[in-house]
Coordinates of C-alpha atoms in Angstrom, one line a residue:
X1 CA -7.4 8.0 2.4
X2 CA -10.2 10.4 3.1
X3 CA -13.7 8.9 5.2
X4 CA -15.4 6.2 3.9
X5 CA -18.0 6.6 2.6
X6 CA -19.4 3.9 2.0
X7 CA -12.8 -15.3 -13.2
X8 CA -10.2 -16.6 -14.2
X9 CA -8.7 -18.1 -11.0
X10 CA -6.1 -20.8 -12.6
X11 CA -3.9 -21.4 -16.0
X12 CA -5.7 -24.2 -18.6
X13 CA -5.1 -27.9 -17.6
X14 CA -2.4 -28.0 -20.4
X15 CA -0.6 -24.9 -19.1
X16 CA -0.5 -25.8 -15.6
X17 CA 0.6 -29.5 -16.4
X18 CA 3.6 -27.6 -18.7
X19 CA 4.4 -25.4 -15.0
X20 CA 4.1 -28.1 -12.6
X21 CA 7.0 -30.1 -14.6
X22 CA 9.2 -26.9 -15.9
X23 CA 12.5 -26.7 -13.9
X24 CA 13.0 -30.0 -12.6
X25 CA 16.8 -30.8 -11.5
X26 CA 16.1 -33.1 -9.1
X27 CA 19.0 -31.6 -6.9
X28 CA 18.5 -31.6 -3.0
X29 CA 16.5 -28.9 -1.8
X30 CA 18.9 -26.2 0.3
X31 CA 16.4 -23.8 1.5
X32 CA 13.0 -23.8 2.4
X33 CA 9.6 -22.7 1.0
X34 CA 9.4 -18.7 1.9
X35 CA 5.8 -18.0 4.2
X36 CA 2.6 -17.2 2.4
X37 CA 1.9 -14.1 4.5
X38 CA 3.7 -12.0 6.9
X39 CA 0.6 -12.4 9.8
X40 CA -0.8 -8.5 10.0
X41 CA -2.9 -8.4 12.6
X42 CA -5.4 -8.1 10.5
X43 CA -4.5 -9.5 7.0
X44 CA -2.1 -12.0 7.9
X45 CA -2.0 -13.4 4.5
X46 CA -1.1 -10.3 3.2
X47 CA 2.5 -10.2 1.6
X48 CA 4.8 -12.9 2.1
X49 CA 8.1 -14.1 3.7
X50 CA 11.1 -14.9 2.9
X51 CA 12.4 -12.3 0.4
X52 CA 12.2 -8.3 0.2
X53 CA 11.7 -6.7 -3.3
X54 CA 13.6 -4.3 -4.4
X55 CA 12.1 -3.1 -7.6
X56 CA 9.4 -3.8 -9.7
X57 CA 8.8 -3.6 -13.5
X58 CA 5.5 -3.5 -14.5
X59 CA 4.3 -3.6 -18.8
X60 CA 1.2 -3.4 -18.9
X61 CA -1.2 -3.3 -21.8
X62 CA -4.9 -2.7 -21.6
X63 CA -7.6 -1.7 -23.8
X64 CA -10.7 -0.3 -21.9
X65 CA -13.1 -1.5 -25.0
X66 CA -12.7 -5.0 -23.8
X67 CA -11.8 -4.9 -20.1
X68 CA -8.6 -7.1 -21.0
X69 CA -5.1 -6.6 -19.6
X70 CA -2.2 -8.0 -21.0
X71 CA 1.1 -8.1 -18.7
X72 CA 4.7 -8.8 -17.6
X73 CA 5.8 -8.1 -14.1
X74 CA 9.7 -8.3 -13.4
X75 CA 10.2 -8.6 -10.0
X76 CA 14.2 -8.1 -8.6
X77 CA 14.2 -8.9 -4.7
X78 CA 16.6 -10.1 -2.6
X79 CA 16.1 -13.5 -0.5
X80 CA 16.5 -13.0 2.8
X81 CA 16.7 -17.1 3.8
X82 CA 17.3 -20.0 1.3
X83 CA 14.4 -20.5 -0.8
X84 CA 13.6 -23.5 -2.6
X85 CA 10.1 -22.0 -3.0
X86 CA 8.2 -18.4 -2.5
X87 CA 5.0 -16.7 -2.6
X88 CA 4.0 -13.9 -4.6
X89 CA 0.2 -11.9 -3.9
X90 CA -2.1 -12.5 -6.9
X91 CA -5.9 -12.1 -7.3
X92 CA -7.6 -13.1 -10.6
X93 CA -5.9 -13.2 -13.6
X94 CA -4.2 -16.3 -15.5
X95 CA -0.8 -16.7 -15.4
X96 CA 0.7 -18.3 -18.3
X97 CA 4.6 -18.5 -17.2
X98 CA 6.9 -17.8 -14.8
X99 CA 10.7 -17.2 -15.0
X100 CA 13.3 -17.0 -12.3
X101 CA 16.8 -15.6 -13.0
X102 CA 16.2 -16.5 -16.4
X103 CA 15.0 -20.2 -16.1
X104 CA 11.6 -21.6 -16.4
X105 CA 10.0 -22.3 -13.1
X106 CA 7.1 -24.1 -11.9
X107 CA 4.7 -22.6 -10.4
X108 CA 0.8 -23.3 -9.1
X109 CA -2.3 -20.9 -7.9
X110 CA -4.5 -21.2 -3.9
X111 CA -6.5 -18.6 -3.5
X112 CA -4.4 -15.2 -4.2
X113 CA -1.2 -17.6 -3.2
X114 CA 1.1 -18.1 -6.7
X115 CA 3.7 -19.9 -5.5
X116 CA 6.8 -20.4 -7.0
X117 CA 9.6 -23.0 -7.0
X118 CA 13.0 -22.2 -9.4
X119 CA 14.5 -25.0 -11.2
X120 CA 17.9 -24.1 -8.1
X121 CA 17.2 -23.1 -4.7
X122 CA 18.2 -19.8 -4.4
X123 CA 20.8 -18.6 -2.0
X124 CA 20.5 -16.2 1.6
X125 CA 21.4 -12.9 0.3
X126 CA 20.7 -13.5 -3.5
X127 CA 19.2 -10.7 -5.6
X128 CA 16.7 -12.8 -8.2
X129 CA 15.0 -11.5 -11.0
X130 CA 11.1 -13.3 -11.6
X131 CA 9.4 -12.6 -14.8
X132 CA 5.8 -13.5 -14.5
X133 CA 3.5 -13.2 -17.6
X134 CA 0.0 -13.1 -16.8
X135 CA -3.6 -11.5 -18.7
X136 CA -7.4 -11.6 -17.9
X137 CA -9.9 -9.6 -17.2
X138 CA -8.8 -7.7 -13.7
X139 CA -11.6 -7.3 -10.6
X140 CA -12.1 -5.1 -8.0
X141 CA -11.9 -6.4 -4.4
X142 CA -14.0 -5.7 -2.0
X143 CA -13.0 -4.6 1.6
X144 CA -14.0 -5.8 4.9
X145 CA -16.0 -2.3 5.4
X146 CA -17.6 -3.1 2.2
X147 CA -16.0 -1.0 0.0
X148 CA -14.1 -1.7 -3.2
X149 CA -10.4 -1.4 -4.4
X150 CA -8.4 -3.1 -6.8
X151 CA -9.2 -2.5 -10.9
X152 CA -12.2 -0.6 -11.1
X153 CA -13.7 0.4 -14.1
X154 CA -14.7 4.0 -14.2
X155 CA -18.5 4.7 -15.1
X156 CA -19.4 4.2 -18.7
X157 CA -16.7 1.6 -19.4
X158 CA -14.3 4.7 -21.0
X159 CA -11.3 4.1 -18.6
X160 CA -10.1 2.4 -15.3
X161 CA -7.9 3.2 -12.1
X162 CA -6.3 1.0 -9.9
X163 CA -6.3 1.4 -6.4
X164 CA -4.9 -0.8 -3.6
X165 CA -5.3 -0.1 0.7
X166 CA -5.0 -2.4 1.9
X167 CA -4.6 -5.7 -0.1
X168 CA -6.3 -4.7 -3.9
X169 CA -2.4 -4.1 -6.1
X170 CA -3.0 -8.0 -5.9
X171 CA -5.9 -7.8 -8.8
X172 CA -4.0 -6.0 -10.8
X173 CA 0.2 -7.3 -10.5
X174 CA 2.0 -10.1 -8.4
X175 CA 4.2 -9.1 -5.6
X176 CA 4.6 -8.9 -1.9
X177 CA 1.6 -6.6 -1.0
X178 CA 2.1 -6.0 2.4
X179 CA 3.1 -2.2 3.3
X180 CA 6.2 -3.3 5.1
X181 CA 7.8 -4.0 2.1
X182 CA 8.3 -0.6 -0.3
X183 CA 10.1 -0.9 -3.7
X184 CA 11.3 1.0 -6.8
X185 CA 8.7 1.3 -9.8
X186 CA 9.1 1.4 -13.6
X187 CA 5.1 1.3 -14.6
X188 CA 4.7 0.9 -18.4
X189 CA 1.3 1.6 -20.0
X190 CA -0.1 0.7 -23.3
X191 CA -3.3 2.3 -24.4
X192 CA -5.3 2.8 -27.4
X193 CA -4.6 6.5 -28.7
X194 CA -6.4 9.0 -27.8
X195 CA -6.5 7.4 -23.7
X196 CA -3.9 9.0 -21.1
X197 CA -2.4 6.7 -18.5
X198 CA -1.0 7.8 -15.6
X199 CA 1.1 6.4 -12.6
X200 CA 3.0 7.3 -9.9
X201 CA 6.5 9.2 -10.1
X202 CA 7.8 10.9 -13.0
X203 CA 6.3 10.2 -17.1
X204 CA 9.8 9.2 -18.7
X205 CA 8.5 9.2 -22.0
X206 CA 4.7 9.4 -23.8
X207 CA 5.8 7.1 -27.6
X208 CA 3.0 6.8 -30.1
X209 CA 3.8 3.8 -31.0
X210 CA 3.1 2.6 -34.8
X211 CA -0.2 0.7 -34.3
X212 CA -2.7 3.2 -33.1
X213 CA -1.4 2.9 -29.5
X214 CA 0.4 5.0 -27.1
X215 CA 3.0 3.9 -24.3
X216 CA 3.4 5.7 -21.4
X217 CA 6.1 4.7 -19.4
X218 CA 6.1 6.1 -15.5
X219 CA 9.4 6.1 -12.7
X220 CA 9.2 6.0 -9.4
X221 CA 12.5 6.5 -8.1
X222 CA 11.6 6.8 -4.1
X223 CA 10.1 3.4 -2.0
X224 CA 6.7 2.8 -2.2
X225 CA 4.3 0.5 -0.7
X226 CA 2.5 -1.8 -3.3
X227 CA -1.1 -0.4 -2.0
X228 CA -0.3 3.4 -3.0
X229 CA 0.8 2.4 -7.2
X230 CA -1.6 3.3 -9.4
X231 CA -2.8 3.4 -13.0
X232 CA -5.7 5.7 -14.3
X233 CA -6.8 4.9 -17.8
X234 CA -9.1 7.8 -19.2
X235 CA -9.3 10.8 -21.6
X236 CA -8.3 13.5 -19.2
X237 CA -7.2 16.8 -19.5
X238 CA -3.3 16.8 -18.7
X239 CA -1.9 20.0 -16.9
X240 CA 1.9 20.0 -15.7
X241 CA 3.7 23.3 -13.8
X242 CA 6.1 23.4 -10.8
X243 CA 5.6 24.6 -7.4
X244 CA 7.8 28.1 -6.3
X245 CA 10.5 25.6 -5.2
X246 CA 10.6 24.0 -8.3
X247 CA 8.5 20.9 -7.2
X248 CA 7.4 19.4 -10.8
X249 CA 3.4 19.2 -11.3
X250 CA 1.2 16.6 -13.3
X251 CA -2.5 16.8 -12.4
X252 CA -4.9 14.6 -15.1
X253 CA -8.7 15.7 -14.8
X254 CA -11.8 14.0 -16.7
X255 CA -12.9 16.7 -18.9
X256 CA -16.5 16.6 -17.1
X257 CA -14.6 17.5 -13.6
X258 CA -12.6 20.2 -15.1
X259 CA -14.6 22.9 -14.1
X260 CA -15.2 21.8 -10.6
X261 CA -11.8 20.7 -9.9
X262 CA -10.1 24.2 -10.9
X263 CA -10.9 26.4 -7.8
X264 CA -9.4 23.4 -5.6
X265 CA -6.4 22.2 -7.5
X266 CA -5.1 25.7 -8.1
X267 CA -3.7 25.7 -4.6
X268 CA -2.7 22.6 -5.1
X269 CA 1.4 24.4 -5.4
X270 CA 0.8 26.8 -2.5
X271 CA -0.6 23.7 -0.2
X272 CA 3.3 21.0 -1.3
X273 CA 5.0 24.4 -0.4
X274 CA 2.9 25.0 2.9
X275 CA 3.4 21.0 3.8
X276 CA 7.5 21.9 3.1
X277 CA 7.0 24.9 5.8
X278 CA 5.1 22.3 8.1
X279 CA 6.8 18.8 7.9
X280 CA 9.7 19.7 5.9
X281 CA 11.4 18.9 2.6
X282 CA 9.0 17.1 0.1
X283 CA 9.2 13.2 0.0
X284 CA 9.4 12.3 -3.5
X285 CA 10.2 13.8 -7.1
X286 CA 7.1 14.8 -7.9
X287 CA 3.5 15.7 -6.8
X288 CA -0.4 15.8 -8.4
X289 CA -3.6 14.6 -8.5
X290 CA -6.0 12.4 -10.5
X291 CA -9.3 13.4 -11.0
X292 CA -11.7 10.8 -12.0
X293 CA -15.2 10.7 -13.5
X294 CA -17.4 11.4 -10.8
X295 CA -18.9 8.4 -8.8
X296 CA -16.0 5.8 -9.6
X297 CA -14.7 5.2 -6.5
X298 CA -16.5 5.4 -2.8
X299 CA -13.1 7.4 -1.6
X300 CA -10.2 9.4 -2.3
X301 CA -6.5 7.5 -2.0
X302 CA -3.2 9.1 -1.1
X303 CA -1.4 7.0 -4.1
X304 CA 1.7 8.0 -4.3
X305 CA 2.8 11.3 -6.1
X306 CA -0.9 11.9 -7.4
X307 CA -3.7 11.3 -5.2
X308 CA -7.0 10.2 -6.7
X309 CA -10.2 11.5 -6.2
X310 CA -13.1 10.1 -7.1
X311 CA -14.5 13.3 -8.8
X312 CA -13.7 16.9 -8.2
X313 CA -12.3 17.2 -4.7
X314 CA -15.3 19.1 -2.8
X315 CA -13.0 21.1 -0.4
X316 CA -9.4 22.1 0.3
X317 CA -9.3 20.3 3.4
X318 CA -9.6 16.7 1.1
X319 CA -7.2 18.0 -1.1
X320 CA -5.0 18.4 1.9
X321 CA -5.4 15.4 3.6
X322 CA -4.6 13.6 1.2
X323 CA -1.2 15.7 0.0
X324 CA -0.3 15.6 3.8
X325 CA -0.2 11.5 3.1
X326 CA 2.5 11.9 1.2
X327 CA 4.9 12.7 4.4
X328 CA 2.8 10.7 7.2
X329 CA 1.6 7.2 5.1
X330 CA 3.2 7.2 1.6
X331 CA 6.7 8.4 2.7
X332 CA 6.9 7.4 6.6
X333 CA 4.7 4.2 6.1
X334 CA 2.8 2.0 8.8
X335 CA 4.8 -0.7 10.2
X336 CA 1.4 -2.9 9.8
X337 CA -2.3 -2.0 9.4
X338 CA -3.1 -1.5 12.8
X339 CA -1.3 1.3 12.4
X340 CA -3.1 3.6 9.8
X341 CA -3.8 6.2 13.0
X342 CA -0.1 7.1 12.0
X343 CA -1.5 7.8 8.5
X344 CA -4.9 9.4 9.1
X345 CA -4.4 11.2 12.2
X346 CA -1.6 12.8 10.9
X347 CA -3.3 14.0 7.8
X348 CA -6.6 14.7 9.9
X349 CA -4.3 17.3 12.4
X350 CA -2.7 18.8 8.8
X351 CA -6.1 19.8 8.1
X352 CA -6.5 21.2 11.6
X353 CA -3.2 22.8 10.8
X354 CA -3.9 24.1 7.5
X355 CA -7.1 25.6 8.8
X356 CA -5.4 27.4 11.9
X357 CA -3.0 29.0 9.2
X358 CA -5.4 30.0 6.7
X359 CA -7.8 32.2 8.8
X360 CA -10.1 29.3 10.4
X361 CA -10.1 26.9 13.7
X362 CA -7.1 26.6 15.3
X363 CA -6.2 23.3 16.1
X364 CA -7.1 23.2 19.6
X365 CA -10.8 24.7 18.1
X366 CA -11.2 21.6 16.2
X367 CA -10.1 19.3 19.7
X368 CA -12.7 21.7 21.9
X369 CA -15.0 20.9 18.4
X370 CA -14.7 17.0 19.2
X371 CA -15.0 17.1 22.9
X372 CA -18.4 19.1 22.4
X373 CA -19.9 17.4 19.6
X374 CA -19.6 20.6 17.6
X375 CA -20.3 20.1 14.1
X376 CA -20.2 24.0 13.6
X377 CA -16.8 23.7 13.7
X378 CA -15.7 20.8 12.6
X379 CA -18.7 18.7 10.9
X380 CA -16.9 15.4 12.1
X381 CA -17.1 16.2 15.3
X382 CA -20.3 14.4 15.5
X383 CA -19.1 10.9 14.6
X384 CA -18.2 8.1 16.9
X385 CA -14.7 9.6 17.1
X386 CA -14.7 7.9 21.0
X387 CA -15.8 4.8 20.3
X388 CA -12.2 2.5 20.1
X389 CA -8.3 3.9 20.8
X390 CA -6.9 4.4 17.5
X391 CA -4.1 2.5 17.8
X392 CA -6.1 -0.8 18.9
X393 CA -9.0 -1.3 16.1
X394 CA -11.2 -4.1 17.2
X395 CA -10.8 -5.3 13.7
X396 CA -10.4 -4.6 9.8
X397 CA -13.5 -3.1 9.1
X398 CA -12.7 -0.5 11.5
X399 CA -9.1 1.1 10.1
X400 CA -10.7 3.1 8.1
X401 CA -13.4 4.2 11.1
X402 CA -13.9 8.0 12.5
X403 CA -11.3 7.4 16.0
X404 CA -8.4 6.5 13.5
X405 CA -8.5 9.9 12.2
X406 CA -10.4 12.2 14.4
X407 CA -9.2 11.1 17.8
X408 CA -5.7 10.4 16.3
X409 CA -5.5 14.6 15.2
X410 CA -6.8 14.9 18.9
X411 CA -3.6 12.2 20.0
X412 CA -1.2 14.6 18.0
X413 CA -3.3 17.9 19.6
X414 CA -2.5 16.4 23.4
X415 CA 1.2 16.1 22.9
X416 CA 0.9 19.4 21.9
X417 CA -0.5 20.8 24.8
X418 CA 1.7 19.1 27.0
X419 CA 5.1 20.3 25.2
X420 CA 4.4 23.1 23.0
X421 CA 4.6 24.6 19.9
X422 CA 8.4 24.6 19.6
X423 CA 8.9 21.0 21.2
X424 CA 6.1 19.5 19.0
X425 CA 6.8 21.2 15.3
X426 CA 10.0 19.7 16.3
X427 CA 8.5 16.5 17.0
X428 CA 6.3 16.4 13.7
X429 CA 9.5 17.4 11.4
X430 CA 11.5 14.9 12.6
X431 CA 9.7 12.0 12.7
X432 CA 8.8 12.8 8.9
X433 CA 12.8 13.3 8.5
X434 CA 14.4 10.3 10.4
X435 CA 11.9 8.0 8.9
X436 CA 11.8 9.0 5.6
X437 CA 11.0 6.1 3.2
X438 CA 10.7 3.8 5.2
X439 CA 8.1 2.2 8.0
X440 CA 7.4 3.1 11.5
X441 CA 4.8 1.3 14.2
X442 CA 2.8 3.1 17.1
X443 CA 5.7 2.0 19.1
X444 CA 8.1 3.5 17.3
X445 CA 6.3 6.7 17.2
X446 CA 5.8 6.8 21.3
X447 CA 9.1 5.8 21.7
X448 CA 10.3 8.6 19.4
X449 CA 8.1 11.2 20.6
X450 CA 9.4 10.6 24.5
X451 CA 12.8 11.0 23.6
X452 CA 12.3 13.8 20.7
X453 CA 10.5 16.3 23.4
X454 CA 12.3 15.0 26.8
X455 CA 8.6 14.7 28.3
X456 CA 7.0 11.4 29.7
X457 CA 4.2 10.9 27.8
X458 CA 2.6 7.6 28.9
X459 CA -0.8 9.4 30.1
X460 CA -1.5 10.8 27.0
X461 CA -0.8 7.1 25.2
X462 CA -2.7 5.6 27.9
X463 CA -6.1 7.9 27.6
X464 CA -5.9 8.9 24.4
X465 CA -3.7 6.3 22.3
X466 CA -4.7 3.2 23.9
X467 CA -7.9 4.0 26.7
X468 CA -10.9 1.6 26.2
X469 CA -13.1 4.4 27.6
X470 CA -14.1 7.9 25.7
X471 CA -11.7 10.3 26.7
X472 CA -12.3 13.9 28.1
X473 CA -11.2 17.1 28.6
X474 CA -7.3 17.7 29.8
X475 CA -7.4 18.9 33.7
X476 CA -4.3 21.4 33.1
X477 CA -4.7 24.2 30.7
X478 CA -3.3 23.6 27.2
X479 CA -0.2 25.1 26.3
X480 CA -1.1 25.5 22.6
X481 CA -3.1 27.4 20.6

């Protein structure tokens, strides 16, 4: 993510009555209810326990002249305990029946809780299919820092996007939306013709189907974390091409952003083939953006694949940071949300990276910038970047705050200057390689970085990573440039 800047809650009486009595046996219960969260530090009912998805199959059908979504999500996971019950993330929306390997189940609503209990227990090791159908008008959520995620509906009503850090997929589709567990995608759009819709991964097939409507139907074949899928309804300009390695391309621009956006995304194939050069091979299948009207979001969001910007992107550097996401957040993900340094300081110090190869700062510029409070250099280097360690936010509000990405780039600049160039590009390249796909904590990444370089670390994790107190200059001269 770049800097901040910045209902219809249950089924009819009838329906729920029909779910709270579908799938009785009466048997005795083997297993046990999965948890309703798997306590983040900081949204501890986010996801849930008991089970791990495997793949989801969203069909989805929405019409932006009436704000109404339509929906089926099939869910394949694989229980991890016996469950005679589990959880799924939910927010808004009325669900109108649920399905588990086939069978009717019961089910009832608390909160974003939809809890689910099959007519049989299922078994420790099962792989279980759940077909939920659900429809409604979808909301955006709003953040603890204020901001808001979730379904938004783009200005003038024309369209819609769906974003999701760090709890908002759960307006828009029922699963376990906690980072820590990634899945395959199959995203199916419906959308009156004439309207675009566009999602993560690969387009499979674009179908004008026979009443005025057009299906689009989107792969993602790599893991990804429920909080990076997205869906942008609009009437935008559709480009495609490949990068010089062959990398495929699908950028979709609102028509009024066209001309803004062209300067910016044209680099857009030299920048995947620099990140290659950088952090190596490219993550997933695919890469782009998604330009939106201007002023629909508060942000820009590293979704997966196609990043969305809320309006042209203003600078290279954005465009950057957020396609350096796609190795350090979308394809190495955070363990938990305390983590996000791991995502933005990263993508802050590929910034400082792309700059120091492209004729501006250097790296160690941009650190001296911070330390100095030089905004000539680096115009964040005025913010609070000292005021918590990034891997210890005080709370929620703050993982999206200036020291998770200014003073994490200045983390990743100190282990640079205390093993050098060769150790740390090293370093960078295979933390994005051995933990590709999956999901990595602060822990892991100290641990990993100790044993990657052969160099004991621990003052740098304890000023810099962890310290309480604003940190300052190194003593010893830096060994990078």
């Amino acid at each position: 993510m770049d800097h901040r800047v910045l209902s219809r809650l249950a089924a009819p009486a009838v329906a729920a009555l029909l779910a709270l009595t579908t799938g009785c046996t009466g048997e005795t219960v083997q297993g046990r209810p999965g948890a309703s969260g798997v306590r983040d530090p900081f949204f501890p009912k986010a996801g849930n326990g008991g089970y791990q998805v495997e793949h989801y199959s969203l069909d989805l059908d929405y019409d932006p002249a009436d704000g109404r979504l339509h929906a089926t999500a099939v869910i394949t996971a694989r229980a991890e305990q016996g469950l005679s019950s589990f959880n799924l993330d939910l927010s808004g929306l009325e669900v109108e029946g649920v399905r588990v390997q086939g069978a009717g189940a019961r089910f009832n609503r608390t909160g974003n809780e939809l809890t689910v209990r099959p007519a049989e227990d299922l078994e420790r090791g099962e792989v279980f299919r759940t077909e939920v159908d659900y429809s409604g008008r979808p909301k955006a959520v709003t953040d603890p820092d204020g901001s808001e995620e979730g379904w938004i509906v783009t200005p003038g009503g024309k369209g819609a996007v769906a974003v999701g850090e760090p709890v908002g997929s759960m307006a828009w589709f029922p699963g376990n939306h906690h980072p820590s567990d990634k899945a395959t995608y199959d995203i199916t759009v419906t959308v009156p013709r004439g309207y675009e819709a566009v999602s993560n991964g690969e387009l499979r097939s674009r179908t004008e189907a026979g009443d005025g409507r057009t299906v689009f139907a989107w792969h993602s074949a790599e893991p990804m974390a429920s909080y990076l899928a997205t869906v942008a309804v609009g009437k935008f300009e559709v480009t495609t091409g490949r990068t010089a390695s062959g990398i495929p391309l699908y950028t979709a621009v609102s028509p009024g952003e066209a001309a803004a956006s062209r300067a910016v995304l044209a680099r857009l194939p030299e920048m995947v083939e620099w990140g290659v050069g950088r952090f190596g091979p490219y993550p997933f299948s695919s890469s782009g953006a998604i330009v939106l009207p201007a002023h629909s979001l508060g942000y820009a969001l590293e979704t997966q694949t196609r990043p969305v910007f809320p309006g042209a992107p203003g600078s290279e550097e954005l465009l950057l940071h957020e396609l350096a996401h796609q190795w350090f957040g979308d394809s190495v993900s955070p363990e938990s949300w305390k983590d996000m340094w791991l995502n933005e300081g990263f993508a802050t110090y590929a910034e400082w990276l792309w700059s120091e190869d492209h004729g501006g700062p250097s790296a160690q510029q941009h650190f001296d910038a911070y330390l100095a409070g030089d905004t000539r250099v680096d115009r964040e280097a005025g913010s609070d970047w000292g005021a918590f360690p990034p891997a210890a936010p005080p709370n929620p509000k703050e993982i999206s705050a200036s020291p998770v990405y200014g003073r994490g780039a200045m983390v990743l600049q100190r282990v640079r200057q205390e093993v050098g160039d060769e150790k740390f590009f090293a370093l960078v390249r295979g933390w994005a390689a051995d933990h590709r796909h999956g999901n990595a904590s602060t822990a892991d990444f100290t641990a990993y970085a100790e044993e990657k370089t052969g160099h004991d670390l621990s003052k740098v994790w304890d000023v810099w990573l962890y310290g309480k107190d604003r940190p300052k200059a190194p003593k010893h001269p830096a060994k990078a440039s």
